Short mmCIF file of C-alpha atoms in Angstrom, two decimals:
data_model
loop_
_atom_site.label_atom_id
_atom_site.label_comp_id
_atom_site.label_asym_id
_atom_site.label_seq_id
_atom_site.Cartn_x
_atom_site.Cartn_y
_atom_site.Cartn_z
CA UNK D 1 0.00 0.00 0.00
CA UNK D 2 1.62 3.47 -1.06
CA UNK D 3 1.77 5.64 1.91
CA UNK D 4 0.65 9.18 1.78
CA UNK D 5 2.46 12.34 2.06
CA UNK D 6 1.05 15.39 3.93
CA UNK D 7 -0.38 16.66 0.43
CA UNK D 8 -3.04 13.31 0.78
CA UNK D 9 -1.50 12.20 -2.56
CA UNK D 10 0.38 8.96 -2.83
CA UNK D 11 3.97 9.35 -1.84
CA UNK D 12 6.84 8.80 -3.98
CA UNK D 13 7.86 5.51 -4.73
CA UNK D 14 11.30 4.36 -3.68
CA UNK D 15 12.19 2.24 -6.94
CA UNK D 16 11.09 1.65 -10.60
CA UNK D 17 7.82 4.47 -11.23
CA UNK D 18 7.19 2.02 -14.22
CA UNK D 19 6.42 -1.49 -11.75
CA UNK D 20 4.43 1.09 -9.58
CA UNK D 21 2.02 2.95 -11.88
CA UNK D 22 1.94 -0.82 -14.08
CA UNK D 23 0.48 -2.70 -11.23
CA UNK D 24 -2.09 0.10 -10.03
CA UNK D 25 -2.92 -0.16 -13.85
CA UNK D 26 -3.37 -3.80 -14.07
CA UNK D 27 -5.71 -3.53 -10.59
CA UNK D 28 -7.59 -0.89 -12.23
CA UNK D 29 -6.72 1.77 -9.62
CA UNK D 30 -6.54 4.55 -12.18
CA UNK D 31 -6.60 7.29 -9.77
CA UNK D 32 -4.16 6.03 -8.35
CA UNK D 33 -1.88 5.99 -11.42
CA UNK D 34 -2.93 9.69 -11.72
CA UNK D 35 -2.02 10.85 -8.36
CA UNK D 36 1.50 8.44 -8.61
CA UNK D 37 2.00 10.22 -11.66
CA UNK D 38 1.96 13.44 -10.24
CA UNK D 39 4.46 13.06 -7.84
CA UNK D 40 6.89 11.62 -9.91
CA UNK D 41 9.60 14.01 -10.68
CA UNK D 42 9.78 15.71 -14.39
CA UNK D 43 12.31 13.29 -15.53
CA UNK D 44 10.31 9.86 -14.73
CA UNK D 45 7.27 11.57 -16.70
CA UNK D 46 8.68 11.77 -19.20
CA UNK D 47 9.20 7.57 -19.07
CA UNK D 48 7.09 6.49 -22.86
CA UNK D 49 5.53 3.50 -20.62
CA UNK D 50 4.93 6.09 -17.95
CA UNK D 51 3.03 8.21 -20.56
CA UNK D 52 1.76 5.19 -21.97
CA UNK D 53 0.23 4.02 -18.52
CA UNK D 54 -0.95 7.53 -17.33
CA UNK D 55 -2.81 8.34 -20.68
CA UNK D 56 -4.43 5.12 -20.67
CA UNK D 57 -5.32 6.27 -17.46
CA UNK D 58 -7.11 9.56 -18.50
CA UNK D 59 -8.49 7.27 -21.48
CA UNK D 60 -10.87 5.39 -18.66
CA UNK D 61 -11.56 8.32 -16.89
CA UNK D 62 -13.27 10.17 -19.98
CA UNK D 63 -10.69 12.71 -19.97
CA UNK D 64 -10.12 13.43 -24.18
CA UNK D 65 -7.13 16.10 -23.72
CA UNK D 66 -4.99 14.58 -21.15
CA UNK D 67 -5.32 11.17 -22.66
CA UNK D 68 -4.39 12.18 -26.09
CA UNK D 69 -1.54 14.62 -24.96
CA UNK D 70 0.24 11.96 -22.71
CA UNK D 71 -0.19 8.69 -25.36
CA UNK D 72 1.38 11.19 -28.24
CA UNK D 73 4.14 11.61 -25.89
CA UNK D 74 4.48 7.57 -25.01
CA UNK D 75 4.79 6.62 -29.04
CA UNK D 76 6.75 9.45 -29.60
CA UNK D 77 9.15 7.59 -27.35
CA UNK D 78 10.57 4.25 -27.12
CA UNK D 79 7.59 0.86 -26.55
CA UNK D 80 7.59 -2.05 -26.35
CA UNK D 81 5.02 -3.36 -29.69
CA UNK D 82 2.41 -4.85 -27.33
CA UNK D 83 1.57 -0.90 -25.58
CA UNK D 84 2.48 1.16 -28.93
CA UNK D 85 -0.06 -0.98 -30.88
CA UNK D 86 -2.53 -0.31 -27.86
CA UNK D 87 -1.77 3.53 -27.79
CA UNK D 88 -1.73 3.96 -31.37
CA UNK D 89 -5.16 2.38 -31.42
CA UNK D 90 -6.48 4.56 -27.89
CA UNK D 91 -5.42 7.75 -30.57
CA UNK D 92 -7.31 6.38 -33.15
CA UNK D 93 -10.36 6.48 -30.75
CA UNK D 94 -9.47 10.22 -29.01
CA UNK D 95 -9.31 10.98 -33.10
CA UNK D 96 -12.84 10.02 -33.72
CA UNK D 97 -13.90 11.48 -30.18
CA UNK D 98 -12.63 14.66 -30.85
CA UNK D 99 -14.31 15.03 -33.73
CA UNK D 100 -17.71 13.97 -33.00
CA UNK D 101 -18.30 15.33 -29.80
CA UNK D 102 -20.19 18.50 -29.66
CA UNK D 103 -18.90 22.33 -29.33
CA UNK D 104 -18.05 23.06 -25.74
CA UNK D 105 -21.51 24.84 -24.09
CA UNK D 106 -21.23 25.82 -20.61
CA UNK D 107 -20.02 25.40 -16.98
CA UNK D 108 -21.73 24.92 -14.54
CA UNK D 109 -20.53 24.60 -10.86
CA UNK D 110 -21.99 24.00 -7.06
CA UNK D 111 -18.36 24.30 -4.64
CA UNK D 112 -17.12 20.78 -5.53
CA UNK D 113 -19.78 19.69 -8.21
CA UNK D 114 -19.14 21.13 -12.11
CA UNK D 115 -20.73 20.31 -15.05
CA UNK D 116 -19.44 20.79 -18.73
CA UNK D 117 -21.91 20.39 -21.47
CA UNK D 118 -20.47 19.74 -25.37
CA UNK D 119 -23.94 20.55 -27.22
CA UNK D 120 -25.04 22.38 -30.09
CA UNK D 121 -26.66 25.85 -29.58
CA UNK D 122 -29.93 24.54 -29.84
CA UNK D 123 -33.35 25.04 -28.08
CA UNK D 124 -33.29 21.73 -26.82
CA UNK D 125 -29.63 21.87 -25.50
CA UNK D 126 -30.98 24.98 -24.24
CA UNK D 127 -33.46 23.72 -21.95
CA UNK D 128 -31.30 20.82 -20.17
CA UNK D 129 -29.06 23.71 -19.78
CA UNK D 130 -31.48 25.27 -17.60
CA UNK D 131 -31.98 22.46 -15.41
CA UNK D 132 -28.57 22.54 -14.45
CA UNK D 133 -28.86 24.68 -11.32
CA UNK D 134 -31.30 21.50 -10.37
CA UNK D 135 -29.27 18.59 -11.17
CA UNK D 136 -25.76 20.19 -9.04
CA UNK D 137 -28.48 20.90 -6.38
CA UNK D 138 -29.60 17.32 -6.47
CA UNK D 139 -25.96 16.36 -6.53
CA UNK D 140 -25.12 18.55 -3.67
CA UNK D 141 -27.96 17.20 -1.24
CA UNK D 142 -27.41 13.07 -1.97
CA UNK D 143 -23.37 13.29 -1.98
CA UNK D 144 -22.63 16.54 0.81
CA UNK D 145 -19.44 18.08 0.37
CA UNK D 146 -17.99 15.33 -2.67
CA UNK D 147 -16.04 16.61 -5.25
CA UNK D 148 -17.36 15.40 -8.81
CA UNK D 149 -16.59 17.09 -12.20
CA UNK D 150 -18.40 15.51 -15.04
CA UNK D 151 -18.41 16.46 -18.70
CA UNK D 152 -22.52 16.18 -20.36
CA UNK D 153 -22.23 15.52 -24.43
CA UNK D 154 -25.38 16.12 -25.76
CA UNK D 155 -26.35 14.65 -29.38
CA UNK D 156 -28.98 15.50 -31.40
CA UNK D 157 -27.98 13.03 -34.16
CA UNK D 158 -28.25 9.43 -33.32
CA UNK D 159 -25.31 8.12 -35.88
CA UNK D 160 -23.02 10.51 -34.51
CA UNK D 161 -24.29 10.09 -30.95
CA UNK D 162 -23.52 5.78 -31.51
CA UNK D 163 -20.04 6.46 -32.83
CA UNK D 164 -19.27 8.52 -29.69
CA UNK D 165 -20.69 5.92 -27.34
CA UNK D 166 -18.58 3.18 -29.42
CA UNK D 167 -15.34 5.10 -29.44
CA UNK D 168 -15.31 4.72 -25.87
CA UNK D 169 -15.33 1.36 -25.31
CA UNK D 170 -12.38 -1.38 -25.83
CA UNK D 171 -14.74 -4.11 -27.74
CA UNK D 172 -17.51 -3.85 -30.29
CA UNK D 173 -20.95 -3.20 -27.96
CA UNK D 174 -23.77 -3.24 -29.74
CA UNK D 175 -24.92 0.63 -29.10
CA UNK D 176 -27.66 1.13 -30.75
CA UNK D 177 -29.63 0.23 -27.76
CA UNK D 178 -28.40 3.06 -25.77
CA UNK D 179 -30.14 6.43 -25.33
CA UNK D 180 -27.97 7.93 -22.91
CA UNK D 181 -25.24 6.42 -20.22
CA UNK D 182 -23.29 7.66 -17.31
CA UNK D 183 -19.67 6.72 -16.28
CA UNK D 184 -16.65 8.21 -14.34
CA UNK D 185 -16.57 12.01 -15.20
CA UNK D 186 -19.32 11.45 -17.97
CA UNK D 187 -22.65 11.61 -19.10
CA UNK D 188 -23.56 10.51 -22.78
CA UNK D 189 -27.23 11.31 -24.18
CA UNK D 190 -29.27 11.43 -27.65
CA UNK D 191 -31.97 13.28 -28.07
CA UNK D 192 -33.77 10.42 -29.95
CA UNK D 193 -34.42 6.58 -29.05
CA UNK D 194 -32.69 4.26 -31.24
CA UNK D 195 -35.85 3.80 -33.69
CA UNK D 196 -36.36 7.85 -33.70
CA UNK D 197 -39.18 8.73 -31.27
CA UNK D 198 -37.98 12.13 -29.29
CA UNK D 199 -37.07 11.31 -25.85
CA UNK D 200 -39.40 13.55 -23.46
CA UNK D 201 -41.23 14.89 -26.66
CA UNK D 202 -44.28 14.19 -25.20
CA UNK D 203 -43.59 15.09 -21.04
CA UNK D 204 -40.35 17.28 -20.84
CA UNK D 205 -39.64 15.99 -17.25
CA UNK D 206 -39.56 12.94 -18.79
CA UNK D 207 -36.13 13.59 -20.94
CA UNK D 208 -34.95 15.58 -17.77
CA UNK D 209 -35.81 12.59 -15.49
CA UNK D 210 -33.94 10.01 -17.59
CA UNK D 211 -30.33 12.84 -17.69
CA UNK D 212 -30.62 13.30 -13.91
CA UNK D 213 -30.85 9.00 -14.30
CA UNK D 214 -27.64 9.52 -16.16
CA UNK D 215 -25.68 11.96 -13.93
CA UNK D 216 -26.54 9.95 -10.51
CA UNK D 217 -24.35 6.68 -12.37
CA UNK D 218 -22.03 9.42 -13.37
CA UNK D 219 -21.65 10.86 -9.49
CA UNK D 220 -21.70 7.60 -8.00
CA UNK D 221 -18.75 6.01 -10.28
CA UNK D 222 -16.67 9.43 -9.93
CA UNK D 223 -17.02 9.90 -6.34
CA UNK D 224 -16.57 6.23 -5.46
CA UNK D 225 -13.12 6.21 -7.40
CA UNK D 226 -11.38 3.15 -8.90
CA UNK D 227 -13.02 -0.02 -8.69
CA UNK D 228 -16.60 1.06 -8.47
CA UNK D 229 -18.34 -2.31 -8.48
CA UNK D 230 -22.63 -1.73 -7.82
CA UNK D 231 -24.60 -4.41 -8.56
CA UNK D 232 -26.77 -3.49 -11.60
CA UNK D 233 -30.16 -3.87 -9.39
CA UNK D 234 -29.09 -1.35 -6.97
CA UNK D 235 -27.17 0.90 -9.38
CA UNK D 236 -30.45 1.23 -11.90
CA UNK D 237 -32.65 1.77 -8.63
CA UNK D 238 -30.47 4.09 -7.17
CA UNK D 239 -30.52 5.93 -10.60
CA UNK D 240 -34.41 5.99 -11.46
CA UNK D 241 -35.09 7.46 -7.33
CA UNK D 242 -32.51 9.65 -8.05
CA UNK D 243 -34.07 11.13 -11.31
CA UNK D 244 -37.85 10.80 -9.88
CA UNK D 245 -37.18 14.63 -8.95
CA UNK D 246 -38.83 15.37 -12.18
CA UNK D 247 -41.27 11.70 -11.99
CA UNK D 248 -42.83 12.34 -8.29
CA UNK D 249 -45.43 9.15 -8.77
CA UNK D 250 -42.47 7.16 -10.08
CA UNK D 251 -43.28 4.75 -7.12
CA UNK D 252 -46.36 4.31 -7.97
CA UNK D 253 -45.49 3.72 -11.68
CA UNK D 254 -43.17 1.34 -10.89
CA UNK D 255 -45.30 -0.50 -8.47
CA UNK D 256 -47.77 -0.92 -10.98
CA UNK D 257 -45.60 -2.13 -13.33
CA UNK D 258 -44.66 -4.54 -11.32
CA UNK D 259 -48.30 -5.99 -10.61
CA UNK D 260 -48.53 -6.52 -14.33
CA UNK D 261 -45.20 -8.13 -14.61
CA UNK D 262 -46.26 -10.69 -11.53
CA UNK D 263 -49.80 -11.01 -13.30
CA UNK D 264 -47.82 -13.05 -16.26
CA UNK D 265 -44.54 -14.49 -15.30
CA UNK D 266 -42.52 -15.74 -12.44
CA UNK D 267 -40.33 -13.77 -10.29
CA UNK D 268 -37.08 -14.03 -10.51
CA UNK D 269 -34.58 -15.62 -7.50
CA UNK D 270 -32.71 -12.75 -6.00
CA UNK D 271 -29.48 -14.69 -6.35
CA UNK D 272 -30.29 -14.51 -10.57
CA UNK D 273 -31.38 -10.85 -10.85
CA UNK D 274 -28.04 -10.02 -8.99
CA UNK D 275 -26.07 -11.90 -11.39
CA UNK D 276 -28.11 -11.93 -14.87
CA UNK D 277 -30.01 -7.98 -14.22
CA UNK D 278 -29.74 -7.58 -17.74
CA UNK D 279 -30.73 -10.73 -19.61
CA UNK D 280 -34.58 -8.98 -18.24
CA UNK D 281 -34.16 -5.06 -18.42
CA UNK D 282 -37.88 -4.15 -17.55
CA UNK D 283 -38.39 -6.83 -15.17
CA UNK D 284 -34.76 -5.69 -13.43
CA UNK D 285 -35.59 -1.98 -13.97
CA UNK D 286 -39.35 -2.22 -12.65
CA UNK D 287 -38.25 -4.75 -9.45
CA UNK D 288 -35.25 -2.67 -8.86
CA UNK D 289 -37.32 0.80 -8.70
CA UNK D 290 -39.60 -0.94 -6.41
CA UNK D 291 -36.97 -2.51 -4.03
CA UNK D 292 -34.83 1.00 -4.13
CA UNK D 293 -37.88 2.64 -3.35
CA UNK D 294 -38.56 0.82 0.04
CA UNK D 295 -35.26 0.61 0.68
CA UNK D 296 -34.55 4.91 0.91
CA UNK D 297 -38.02 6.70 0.86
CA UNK D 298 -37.60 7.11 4.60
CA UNK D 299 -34.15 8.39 4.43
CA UNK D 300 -32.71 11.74 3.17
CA UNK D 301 -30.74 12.45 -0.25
CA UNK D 302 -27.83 12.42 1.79
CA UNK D 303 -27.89 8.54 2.17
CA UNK D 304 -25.96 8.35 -1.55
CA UNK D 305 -22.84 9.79 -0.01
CA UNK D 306 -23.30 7.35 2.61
CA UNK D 307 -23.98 4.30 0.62
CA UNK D 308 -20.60 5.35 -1.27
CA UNK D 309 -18.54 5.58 1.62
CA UNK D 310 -19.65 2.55 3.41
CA UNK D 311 -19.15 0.51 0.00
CA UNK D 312 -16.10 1.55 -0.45
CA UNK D 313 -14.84 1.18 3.13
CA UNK D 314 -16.18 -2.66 3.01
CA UNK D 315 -14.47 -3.83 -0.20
CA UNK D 316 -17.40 -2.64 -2.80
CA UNK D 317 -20.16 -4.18 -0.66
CA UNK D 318 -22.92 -2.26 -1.24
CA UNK D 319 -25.76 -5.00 -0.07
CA UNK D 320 -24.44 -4.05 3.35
CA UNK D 321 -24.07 -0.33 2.57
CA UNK D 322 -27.73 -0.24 1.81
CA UNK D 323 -28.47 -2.36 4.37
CA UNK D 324 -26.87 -0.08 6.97
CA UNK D 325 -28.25 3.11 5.80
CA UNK D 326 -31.55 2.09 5.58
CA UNK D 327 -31.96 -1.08 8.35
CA UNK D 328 -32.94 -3.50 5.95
CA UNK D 329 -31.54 -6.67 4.56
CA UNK D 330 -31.39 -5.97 0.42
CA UNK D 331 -32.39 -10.06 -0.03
CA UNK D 332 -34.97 -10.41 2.61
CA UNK D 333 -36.91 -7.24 1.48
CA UNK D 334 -36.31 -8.61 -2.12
CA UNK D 335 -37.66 -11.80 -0.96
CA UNK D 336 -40.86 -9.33 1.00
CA UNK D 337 -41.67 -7.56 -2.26
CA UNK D 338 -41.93 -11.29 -4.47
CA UNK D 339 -43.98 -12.44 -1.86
CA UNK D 340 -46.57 -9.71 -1.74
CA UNK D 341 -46.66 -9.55 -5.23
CA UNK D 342 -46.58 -13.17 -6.65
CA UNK D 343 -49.42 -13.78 -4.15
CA UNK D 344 -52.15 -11.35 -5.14
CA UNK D 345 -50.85 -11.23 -9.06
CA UNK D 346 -53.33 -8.53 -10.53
CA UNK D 347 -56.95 -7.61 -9.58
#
């Protein structure tokens, strides 16, 4: 474990900068390769596999600039083939990035919360613009005195919107499903639904609910750090309560939903939906709006920064995170909701 100096900032290592910032790589501890990297004096920046390791770095934390300027200064330099033919491909990507994403729009900041938006100057960038005083308010109250800077792009064109999504990842995903996503330091979101209906054309709050969905993955993965692990079921419910700011009867929704869902098909055992969330995406959704729902409705905001900090501080365990904030067992009020549900089916 690296010890820290008084700056809070990993100190120095005392050998080879490449073995250090390789290994919290390889564990996926990509802050950590960030803050190593800043201590290291000028010289051992300047390492290629340094650069190499520290751009990949800024690569999975959504950061365009830093990631491009620091992998053009690793295959400038000497590599071995296996990390030049994976930087020379990260470019590639950061190429296409930079040229799809949108003009840079505004800042917006709440102390340690900022938001960029990349959109078009366009009524409809327009208005989620004006929600932001809403969403860093939203982010304020759930995570307290966090810092979390995360950069919106806003598409109005679906291809465009579907190479930007695909750039970003290190397979082939199949992203035409996708409306809109939320990572470390990043929210992505189209305007349109893969087959071209307007999201929110119809209910406004609608296409703001489904952003703030967005942002609340977005401030939960940045604020956690590295190895942000929530199981899909609590990470979807999480997002939907967060975003019912602009869906107040989204409980009820959802519990309806669910009633339909038990009216023509069996549950599913907690054990599966854990694992398999997405092999079902409305059941998973609809269940895990309903479980999130019972789990926080009693508590305030402020339980998101808790849930984060007891997850991390228990090796990514956020059953007992949510358990602890809210004094009840994840699997036995799971196991409460099938029961009541399954039992009546619907009227």
């Amino acid at each position: 474990m690296l010890s820290l100096n008084a700056t809070g900032l990993p100190a120095r290592s005392q050998g080879d900068p490449v073995a250090t910032i390789r290994d919290q790589f390889f564990k996926e501890e990509f802050n950590k390769v960030l803050a190593t990297y800043s201590q290291l004096p000028s010289d051992e920046r300047e390492i290629p596999l340094v650069c190499f390791f520290a751009g990949q770095s800024y690569f999975r934390n959504h950061d365009i600039e830093h990631a491009d300027e620091l992998l053009n200064k690793a295959v400038s330099g000497t590599l071995p083939a296996p990390q030049r033919e994976r930087a020379e491909a990260a470019l590639s990507k950061l190429k296409t990035l930079k040229e799809l994403r949108p003009p840079m729009y505004h800042d917006y900041t709440l102390e340690g919360y900022t938001i960029r938006i990349f959109a078009k100057d366009t009524p409809w960038a327009k208005s989620i613009a004006a929600q932001m005083p809403t969403f860093l308010a939203r982010a304020k109250e759930g995570f307290g005195n966090a810092n979390a800077y995360i950069a919106f792009y806003l598409f109005e064109d679906r291809q465009s919107y579907d190479r930007f999504f695909g750039a970003w990842e290190s397979s082939n995903p199949e992203v035409t499903v996708h409306r809109g996503t939320g990572g470390r330091h990043i929210v992505m979101f189209c305007r349109y639904f893969p087959e071209g209906t307007e999201i929110g054309g119809k209910d406004v709050n609608d296409l703001y609910c489904r952003i703030l969905h967005e942002y609340s993955h977005a401030l939960c993965n940045t604020v956690y750090g590295d190895n942000f692990k929530m199981p899909p079921l609590f990470n979807e419910g999480m997002a939907d309560y967060f975003g019912w700011k602009y869906k107040p009867q989204g409980a009820e929704i959802a519990s309806k939903r669910l009633q339909a869902i038990a009216a023509k098909r069996a549950a599913m055992p907690y054990a599966v939906i854990l694992k398999s969330f997405h092999d079902d995406n409305y059941y998973g959704y609809t269940i895990a709006d309903v479980l999130i729902n019972d789990l926080l409705h009693k508590q305030p905001l402020s339980v998101y920064g808790r849930i984060i900090d007891l997850a991390r501080s228990s090796n990514s365990n956020f059953e007992y995170a949510l358990q602890q904030v809210s004094g009840l067992e994840p699997r036995s009020e799971y196991n409460r909701i099938v029961g009541a549900y399954w039992k009546s089916g619907i009227k």
